[in-house]
Coordinates of C-alpha atoms (C1' of nucleotides) in Angstrom, one line a residue:
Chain A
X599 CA 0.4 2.1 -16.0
X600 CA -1.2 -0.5 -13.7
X601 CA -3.4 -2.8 -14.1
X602 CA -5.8 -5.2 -12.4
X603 CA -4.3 -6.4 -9.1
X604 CA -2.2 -3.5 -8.7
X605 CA -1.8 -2.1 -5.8
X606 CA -3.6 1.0 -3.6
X607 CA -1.7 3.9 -3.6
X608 CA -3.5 6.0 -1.0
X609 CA -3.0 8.7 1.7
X610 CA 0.8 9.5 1.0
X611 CA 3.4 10.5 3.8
X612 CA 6.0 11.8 1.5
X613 CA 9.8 11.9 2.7
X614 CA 11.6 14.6 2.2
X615 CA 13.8 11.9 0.1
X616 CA 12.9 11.2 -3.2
X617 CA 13.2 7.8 -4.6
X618 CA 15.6 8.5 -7.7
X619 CA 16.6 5.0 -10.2
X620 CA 18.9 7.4 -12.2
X621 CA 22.3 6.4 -13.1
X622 CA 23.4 9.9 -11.7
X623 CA 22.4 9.1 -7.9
X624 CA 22.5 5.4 -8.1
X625 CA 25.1 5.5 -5.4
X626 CA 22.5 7.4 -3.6
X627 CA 20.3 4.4 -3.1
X628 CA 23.4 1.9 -2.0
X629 CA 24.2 0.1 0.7
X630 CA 25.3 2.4 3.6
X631 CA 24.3 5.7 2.8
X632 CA 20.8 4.7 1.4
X633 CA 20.1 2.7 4.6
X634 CA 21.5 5.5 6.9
X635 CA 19.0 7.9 5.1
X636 CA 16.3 5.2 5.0
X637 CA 16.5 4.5 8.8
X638 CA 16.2 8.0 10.0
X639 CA 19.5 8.7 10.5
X640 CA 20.6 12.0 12.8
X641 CA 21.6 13.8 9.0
X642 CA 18.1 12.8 7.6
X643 CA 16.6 13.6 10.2
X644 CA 18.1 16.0 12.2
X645 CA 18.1 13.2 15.5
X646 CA 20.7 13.1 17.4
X647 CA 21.9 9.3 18.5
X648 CA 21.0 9.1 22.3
X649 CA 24.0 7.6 23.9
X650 CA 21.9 5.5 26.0
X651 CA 20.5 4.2 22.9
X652 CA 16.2 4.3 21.2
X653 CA 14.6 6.1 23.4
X654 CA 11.9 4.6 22.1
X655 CA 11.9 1.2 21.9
X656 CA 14.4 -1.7 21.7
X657 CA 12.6 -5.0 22.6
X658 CA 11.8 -6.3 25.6
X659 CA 13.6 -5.5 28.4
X660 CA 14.5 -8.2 30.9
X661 CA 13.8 -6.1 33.6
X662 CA 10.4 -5.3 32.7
X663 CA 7.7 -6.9 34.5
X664 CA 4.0 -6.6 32.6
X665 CA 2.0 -8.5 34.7
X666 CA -1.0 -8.6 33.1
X667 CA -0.3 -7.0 29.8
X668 CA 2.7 -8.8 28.5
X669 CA 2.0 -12.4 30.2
X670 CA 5.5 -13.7 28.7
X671 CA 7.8 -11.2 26.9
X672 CA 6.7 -13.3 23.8
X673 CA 3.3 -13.6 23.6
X674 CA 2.0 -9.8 24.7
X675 CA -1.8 -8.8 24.8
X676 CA -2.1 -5.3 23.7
X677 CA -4.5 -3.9 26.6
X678 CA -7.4 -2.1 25.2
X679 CA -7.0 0.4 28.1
X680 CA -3.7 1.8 27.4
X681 CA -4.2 2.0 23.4
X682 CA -6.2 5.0 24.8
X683 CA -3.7 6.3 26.8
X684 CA -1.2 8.1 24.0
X685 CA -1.4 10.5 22.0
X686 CA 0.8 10.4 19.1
X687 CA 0.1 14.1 17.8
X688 CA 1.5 14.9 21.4
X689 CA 4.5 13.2 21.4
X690 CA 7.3 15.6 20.5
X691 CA 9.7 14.6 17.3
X692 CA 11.5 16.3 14.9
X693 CA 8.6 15.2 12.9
X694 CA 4.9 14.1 13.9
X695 CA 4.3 12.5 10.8
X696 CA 7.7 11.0 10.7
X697 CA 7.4 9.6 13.9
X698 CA 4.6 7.3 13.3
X699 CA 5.2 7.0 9.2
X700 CA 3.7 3.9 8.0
X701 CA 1.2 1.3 9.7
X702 CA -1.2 0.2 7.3
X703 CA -4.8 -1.2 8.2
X704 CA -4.4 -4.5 6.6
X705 CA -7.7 -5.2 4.4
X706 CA -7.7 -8.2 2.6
X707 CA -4.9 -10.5 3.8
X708 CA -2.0 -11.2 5.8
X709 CA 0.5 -9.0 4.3
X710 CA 3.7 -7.7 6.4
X711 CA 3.2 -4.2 7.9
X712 CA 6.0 -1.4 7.8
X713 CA 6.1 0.2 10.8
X714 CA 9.0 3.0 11.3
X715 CA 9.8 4.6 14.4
X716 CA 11.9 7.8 15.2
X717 CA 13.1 7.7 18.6
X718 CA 11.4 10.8 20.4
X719 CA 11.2 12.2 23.8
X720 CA 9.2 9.9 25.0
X721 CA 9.0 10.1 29.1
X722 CA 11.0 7.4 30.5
X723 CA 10.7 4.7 31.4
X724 CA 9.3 4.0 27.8
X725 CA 8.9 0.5 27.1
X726 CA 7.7 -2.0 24.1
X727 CA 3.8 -1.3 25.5
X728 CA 4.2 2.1 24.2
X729 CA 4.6 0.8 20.9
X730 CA 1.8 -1.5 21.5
X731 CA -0.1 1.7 22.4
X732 CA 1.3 3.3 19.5
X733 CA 0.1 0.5 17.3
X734 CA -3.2 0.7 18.8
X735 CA -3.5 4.3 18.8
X736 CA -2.6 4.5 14.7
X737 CA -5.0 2.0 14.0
X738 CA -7.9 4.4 16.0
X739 CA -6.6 7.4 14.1
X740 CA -7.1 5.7 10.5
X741 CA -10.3 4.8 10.6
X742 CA -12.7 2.4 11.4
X743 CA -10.5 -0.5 9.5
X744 CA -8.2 0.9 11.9
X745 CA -9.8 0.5 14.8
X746 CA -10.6 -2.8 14.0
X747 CA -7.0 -4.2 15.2
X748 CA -6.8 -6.8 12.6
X749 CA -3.5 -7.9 13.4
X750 CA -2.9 -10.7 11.6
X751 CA 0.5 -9.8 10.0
X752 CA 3.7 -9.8 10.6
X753 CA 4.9 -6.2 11.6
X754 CA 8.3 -5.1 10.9
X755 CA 9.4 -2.5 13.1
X756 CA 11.9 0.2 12.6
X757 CA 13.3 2.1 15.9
X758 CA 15.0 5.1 14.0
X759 CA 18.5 6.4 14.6
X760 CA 18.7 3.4 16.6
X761 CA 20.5 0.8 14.8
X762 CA 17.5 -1.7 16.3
X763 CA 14.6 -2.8 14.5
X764 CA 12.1 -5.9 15.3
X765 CA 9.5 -8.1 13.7
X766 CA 6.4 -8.3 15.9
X767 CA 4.2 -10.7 14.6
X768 CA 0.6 -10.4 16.0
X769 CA -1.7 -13.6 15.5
X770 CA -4.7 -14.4 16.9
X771 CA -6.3 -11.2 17.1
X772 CA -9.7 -10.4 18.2
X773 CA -12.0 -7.6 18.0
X774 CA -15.0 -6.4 20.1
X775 CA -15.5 -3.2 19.5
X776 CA -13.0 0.2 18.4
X777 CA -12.4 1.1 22.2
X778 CA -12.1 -2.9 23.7
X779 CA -9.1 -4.9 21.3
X780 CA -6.6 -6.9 22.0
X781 CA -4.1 -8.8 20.0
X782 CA -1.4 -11.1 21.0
X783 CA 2.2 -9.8 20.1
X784 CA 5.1 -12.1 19.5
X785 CA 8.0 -9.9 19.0
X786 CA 11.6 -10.5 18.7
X787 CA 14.2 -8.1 18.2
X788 CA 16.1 -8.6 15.0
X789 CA 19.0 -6.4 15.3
X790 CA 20.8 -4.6 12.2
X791 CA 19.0 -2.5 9.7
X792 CA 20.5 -5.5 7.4
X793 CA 18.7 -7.7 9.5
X794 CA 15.6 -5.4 9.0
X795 CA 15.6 -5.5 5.2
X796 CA 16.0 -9.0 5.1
X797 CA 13.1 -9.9 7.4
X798 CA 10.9 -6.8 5.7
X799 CA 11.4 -8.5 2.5
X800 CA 11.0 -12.0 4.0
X801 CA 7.8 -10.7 5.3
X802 CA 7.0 -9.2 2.4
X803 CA 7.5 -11.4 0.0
X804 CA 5.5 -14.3 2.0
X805 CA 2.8 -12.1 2.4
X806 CA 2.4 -11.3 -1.1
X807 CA 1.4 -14.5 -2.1
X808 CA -2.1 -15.3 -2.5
X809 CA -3.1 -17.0 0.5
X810 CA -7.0 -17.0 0.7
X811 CA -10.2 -15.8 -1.5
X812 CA -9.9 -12.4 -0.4
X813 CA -6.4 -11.9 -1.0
X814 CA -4.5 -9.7 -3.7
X815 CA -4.2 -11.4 -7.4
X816 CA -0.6 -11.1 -7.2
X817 CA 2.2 -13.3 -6.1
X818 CA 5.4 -13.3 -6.2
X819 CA 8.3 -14.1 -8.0
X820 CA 6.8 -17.5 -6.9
X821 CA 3.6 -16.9 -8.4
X822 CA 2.0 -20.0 -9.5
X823 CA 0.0 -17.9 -12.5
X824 CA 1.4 -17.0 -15.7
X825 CA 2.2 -13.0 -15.2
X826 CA 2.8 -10.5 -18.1
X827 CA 6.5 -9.3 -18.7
X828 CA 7.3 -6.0 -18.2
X829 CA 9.4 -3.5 -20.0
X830 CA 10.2 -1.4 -18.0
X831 CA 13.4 0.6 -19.6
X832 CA 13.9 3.7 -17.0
X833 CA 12.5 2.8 -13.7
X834 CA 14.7 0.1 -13.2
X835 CA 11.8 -1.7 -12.3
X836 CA 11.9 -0.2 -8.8
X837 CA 9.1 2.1 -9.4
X838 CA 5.1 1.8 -9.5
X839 CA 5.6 2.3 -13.0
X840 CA 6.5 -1.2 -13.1
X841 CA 3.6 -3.5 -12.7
X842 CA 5.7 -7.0 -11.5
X843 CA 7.4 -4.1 -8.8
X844 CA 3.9 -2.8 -7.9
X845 CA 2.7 -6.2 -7.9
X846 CA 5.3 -7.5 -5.0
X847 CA 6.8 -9.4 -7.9
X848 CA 10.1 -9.7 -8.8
X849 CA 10.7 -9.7 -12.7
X850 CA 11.5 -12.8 -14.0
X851 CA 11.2 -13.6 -17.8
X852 CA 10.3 -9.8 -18.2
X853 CA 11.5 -7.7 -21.2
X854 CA 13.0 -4.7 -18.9
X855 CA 16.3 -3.1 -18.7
X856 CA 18.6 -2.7 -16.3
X857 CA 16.2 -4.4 -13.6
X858 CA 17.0 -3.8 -10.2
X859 CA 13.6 -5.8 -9.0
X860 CA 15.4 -9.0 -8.9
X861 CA 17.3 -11.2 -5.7
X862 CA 20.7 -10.0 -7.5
X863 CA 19.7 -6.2 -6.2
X864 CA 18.3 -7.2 -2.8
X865 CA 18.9 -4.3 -1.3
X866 CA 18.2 -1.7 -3.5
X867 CA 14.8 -3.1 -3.8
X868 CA 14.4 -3.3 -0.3
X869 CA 14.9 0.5 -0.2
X870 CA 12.4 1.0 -2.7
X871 CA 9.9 -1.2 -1.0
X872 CA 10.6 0.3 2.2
X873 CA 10.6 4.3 0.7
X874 CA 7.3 3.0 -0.9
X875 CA 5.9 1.6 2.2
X876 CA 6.8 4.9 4.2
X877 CA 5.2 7.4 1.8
X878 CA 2.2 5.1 1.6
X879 CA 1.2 2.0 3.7
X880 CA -1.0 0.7 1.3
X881 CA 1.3 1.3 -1.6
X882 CA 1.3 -2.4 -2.4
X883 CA -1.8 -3.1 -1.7
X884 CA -4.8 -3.8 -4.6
X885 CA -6.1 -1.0 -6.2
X886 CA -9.2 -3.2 -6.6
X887 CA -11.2 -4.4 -3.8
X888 CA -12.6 -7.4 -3.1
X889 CA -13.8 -8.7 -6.8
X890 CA -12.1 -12.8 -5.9
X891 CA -14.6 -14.5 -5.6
X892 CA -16.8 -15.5 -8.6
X893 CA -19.1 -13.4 -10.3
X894 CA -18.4 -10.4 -8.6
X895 CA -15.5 -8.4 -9.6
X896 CA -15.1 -5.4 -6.6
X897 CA -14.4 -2.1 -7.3
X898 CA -11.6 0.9 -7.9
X899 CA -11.0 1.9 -4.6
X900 CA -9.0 5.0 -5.6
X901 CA -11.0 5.6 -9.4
X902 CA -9.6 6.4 -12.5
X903 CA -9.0 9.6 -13.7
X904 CA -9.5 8.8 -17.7
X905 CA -9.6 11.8 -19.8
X906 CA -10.1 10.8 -23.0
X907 CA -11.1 7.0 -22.9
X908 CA -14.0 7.0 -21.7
X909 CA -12.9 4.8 -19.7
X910 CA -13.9 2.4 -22.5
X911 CA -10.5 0.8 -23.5
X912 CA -7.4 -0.9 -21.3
X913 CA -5.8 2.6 -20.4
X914 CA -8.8 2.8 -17.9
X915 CA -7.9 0.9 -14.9
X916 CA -11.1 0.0 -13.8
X917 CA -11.8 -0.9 -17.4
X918 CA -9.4 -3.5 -17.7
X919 CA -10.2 -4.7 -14.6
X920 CA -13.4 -5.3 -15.7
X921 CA -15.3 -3.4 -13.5
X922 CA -17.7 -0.2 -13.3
X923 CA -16.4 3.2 -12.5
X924 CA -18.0 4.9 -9.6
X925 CA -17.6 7.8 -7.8
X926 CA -14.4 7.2 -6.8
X927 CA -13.3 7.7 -10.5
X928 CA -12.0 11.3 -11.7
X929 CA -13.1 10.2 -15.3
X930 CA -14.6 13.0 -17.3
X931 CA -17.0 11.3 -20.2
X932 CA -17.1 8.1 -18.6
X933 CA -19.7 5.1 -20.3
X934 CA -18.1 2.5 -17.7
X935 CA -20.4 2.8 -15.3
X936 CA -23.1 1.0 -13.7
X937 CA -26.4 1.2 -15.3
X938 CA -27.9 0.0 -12.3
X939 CA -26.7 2.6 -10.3
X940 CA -27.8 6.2 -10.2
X941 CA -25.5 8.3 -12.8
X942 CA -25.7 11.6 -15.0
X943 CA -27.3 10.5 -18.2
X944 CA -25.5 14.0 -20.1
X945 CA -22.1 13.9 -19.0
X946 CA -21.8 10.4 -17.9
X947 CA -19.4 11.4 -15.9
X948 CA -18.3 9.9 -12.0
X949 CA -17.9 12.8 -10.8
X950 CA -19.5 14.2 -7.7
X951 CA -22.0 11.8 -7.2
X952 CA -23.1 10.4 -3.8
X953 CA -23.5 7.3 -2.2
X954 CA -26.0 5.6 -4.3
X955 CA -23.4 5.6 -7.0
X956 CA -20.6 4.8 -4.7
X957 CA -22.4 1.4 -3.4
X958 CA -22.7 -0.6 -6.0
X959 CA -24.9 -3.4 -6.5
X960 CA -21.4 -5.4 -7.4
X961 CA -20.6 -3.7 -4.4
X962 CA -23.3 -5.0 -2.4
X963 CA -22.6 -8.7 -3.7
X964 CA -19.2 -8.5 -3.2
X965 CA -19.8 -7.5 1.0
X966 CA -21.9 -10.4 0.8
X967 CA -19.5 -13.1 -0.4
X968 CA -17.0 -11.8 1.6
X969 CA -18.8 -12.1 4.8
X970 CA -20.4 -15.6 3.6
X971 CA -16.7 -16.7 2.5
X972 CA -15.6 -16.0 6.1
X973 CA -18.6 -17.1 7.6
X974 CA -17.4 -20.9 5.9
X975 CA -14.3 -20.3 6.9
X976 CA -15.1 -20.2 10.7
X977 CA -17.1 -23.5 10.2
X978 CA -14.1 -24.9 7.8
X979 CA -11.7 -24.3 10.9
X980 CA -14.4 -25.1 13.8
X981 CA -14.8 -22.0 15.2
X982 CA -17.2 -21.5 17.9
X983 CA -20.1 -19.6 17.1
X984 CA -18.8 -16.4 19.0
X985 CA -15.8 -16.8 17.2
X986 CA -17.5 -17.2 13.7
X987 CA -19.3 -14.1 14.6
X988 CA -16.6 -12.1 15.5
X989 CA -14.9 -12.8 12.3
X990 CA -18.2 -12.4 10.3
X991 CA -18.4 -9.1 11.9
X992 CA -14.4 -8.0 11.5
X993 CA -14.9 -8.9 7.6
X994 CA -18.0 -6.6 7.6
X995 CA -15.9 -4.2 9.5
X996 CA -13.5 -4.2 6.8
X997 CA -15.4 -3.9 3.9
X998 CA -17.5 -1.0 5.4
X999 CA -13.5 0.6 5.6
X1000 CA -13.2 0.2 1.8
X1001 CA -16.9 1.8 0.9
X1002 CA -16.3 5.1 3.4
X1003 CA -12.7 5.4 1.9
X1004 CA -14.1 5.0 -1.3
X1005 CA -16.9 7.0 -0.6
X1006 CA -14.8 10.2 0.8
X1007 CA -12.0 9.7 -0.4
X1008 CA -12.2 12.9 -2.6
X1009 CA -15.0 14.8 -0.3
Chain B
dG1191 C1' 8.1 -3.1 -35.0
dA1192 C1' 8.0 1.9 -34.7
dG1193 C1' 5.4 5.7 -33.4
dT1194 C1' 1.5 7.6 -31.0
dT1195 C1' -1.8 7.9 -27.3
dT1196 C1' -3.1 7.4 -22.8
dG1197 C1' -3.3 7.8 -17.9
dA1198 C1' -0.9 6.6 -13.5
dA1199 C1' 3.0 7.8 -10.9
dA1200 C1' 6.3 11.0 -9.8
dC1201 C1' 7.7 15.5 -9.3
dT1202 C1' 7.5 20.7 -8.8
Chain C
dC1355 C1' -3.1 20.7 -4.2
dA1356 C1' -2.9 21.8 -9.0
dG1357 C1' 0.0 21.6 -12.8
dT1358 C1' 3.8 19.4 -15.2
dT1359 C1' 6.9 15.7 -16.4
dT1360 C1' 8.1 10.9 -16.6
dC1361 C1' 7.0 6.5 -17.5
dA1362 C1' 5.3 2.2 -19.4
dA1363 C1' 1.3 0.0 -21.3
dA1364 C1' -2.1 0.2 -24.8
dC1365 C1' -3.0 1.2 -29.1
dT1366 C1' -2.5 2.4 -34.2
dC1367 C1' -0.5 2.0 -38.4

DNA sequence: GAGTTTGAAACT
DNA sequence: CAGTTTCAAACTC
């Protein structure tokens, strides 16, 4: 079971793989094979290698002049206009939701972002813009944290099928409004899927360490805090089942068996990460928002689903996290719940209540230390007052993501 | 410490 | 998507 700091397991993309730790298909999840199936290959996928090579995209080609979008082939600007100009569900694929199966809406921090690529049929000449508009385009299709082009991780980039992948890493970015963004690309090609896993991890890893007030609880195998040991006997540790996995943690002083979630199995665990990542971008990601800073202690963003708790002892999630069930929550019989908020005094239950319930005066709080906590973080770092706006505004952006998601996320 | 209960994750 | 199974943590004795 997880617990507090654990991470969001939301809208799943499911492989037609299946993530199996069993001694049986251990050789399943090795080395070559695994990261042939992993990366798309033409059996997994039914993709023939194109000869020429990715059809999609391989980096920047030295022949390609941008003027205006791409000012130096490292340091691109994603052009608001052509993030419009692509349509994803249009783009034929021996999958659509294969094709574009993981970019993740980062939330609270920096963390690396996944993003795999098959190479489609895209019309030639296709170049790295279309994965800029590809980028952009995904973040407008998730929602409105996803048109908010928060780019301020790294992204890992996976061309499928063909042997290339790339770490773009996007700083500076801005935001306006959903349909004028930009964000400045530095992308490199990094060559092998070896190469890949090794700067996924890198990435990932980094970016699981706490790095600011609104970031995750968890760290890594790094962590400064004391973490609780696992025991994880079947899972191999390379499972959500296991909390130091699920946490971005490698195990380390744990009680488990047979752990796989450790530097000695590099890159079995980068295949679970990585199968993770592609069912569900926010696999890693906290399963409770915001609830770092001080009083206020956020909320479930995906709810419990407590039979028989009552969400009154540590089986609960939100329980243990010490915070209120809301709507969110499956619970049936609930008496974790907000007393200030509106709730069904007979069954006591979370269920199917509307937005009163879902907004939470801890809610509430929370939006409001976030936005002051980045409003003092714009004046820590000197911003201009636009500036500090803009980010003021971005952090409001993203918490208004977490209360719609939380809101329908079961409508 | 062993066995049971619980609910999330994984699977069908 | 609902039902079932697996898993590991929480809990009880």
């Amino acid at each position: 079971m997880n617990k507090t700091g654990v991470f969001l397991a939301g809208r799943m993309n499911r492989p037609t793989t299946k993530l199996n730790t069993t001694e049986s298909s251990q050789e399943d999840v090795d080395t070559d094979s695994t990261s042939t199936k992993h990366f798309g290959s033409e059996k997994h996928h039914n993709v023939q290698p194109d000869p020429a090579g990715p059809r999609l995209w391989t980096g920047f080609p030295s022949d390609v002049s941008l003027p205006g979008i791409f000012p130096h082939p490292h340091q691109g600007i994603i052009q608001p206009t052509l993030m419009d100009t692509v349509n994803l569900s249009s783009v034929p694929g021996p999958s659509s939701s294969s094709y574009h199966s993981s970019i993740s809406a980062p939330w609270l921090n920096n963390e690396c972002l996944f993003y795999n690529m098959m190479p489609v049929d895209l019309p030639a000449p296709v170049t790295n813009i279309h994965v800029a508009q590809a980028m952009g385009h995904q973040q407008v299709w998730e929602g409105l944290s996803e048109v908010t082009p928060h780019f301020t991780q790294p992204v890992v980039c996976n061309v499928y099928g063909s042997g290339q992948v790339a770490a773009i890493d996007i700083c500076e970015p801005t935001f306006t409004t959903s349909h004028n963004c930009s964000a400045h690309a530095d992308v490199s090609v990094l060559g092998t899927p070896s190469q890949y896993y090794q700067a996924a991890c890198r990435l990932y890893e980094s970016n699981m360490q706490p790095q600011d007030p609104l970031g995750r609880a968890a760290g890594t195998v790094c962590e400064s805090e004391p973490r609780k040991p696992c025991h994880c006997s079947r899972s191999k540790c390379l499972q959500l089942y296991c909390e130091c996995f699920a946490n971005g943690v490698m195990c380390s002083n744990c009680d488990c068996s047979n752990c796989y979630n450790n530097a000695e199995h590099e890159v079995r665990r980068y295949e679970a990460i990585k199968l993770y990542l592609g069912r569900n971008p926010d696999a890693f990601r906290p399963k409770i928002a915001g609830g770092e800073s001080g009083k206020v202690k956020g909320w479930h963003i995906k709810g419990c689903s407590c039979q028989r708790s009552r969400c009154l002892k540590n089986y609960c999630e939100c329980f243990e996290a010490n915070i209120k069930c809301t709507s969110s929550c499956k619970c049936v019989g609930c008496r974790n719940y907000d007393e200030r908020s509106e709730m069904d005094p007979i069954e006591k239950t979370c269920k199917d209540k509307g937005p009163a319930s879902v907004i939470t005066t801890a809610m509430v709080e929370d939006v409001c230390n976030h936005l002051v906590a980045q409003a003092e973080k714009a004046e820590r770092e000197g911003q201009s007052p636009i500036q500090a706006e803009r980010m003021v505004l971005v952090e409001f952006g993203h918490c208004l993501t977490q209360i719609v998601k939380s809101m329908f996320k079961d409508k």
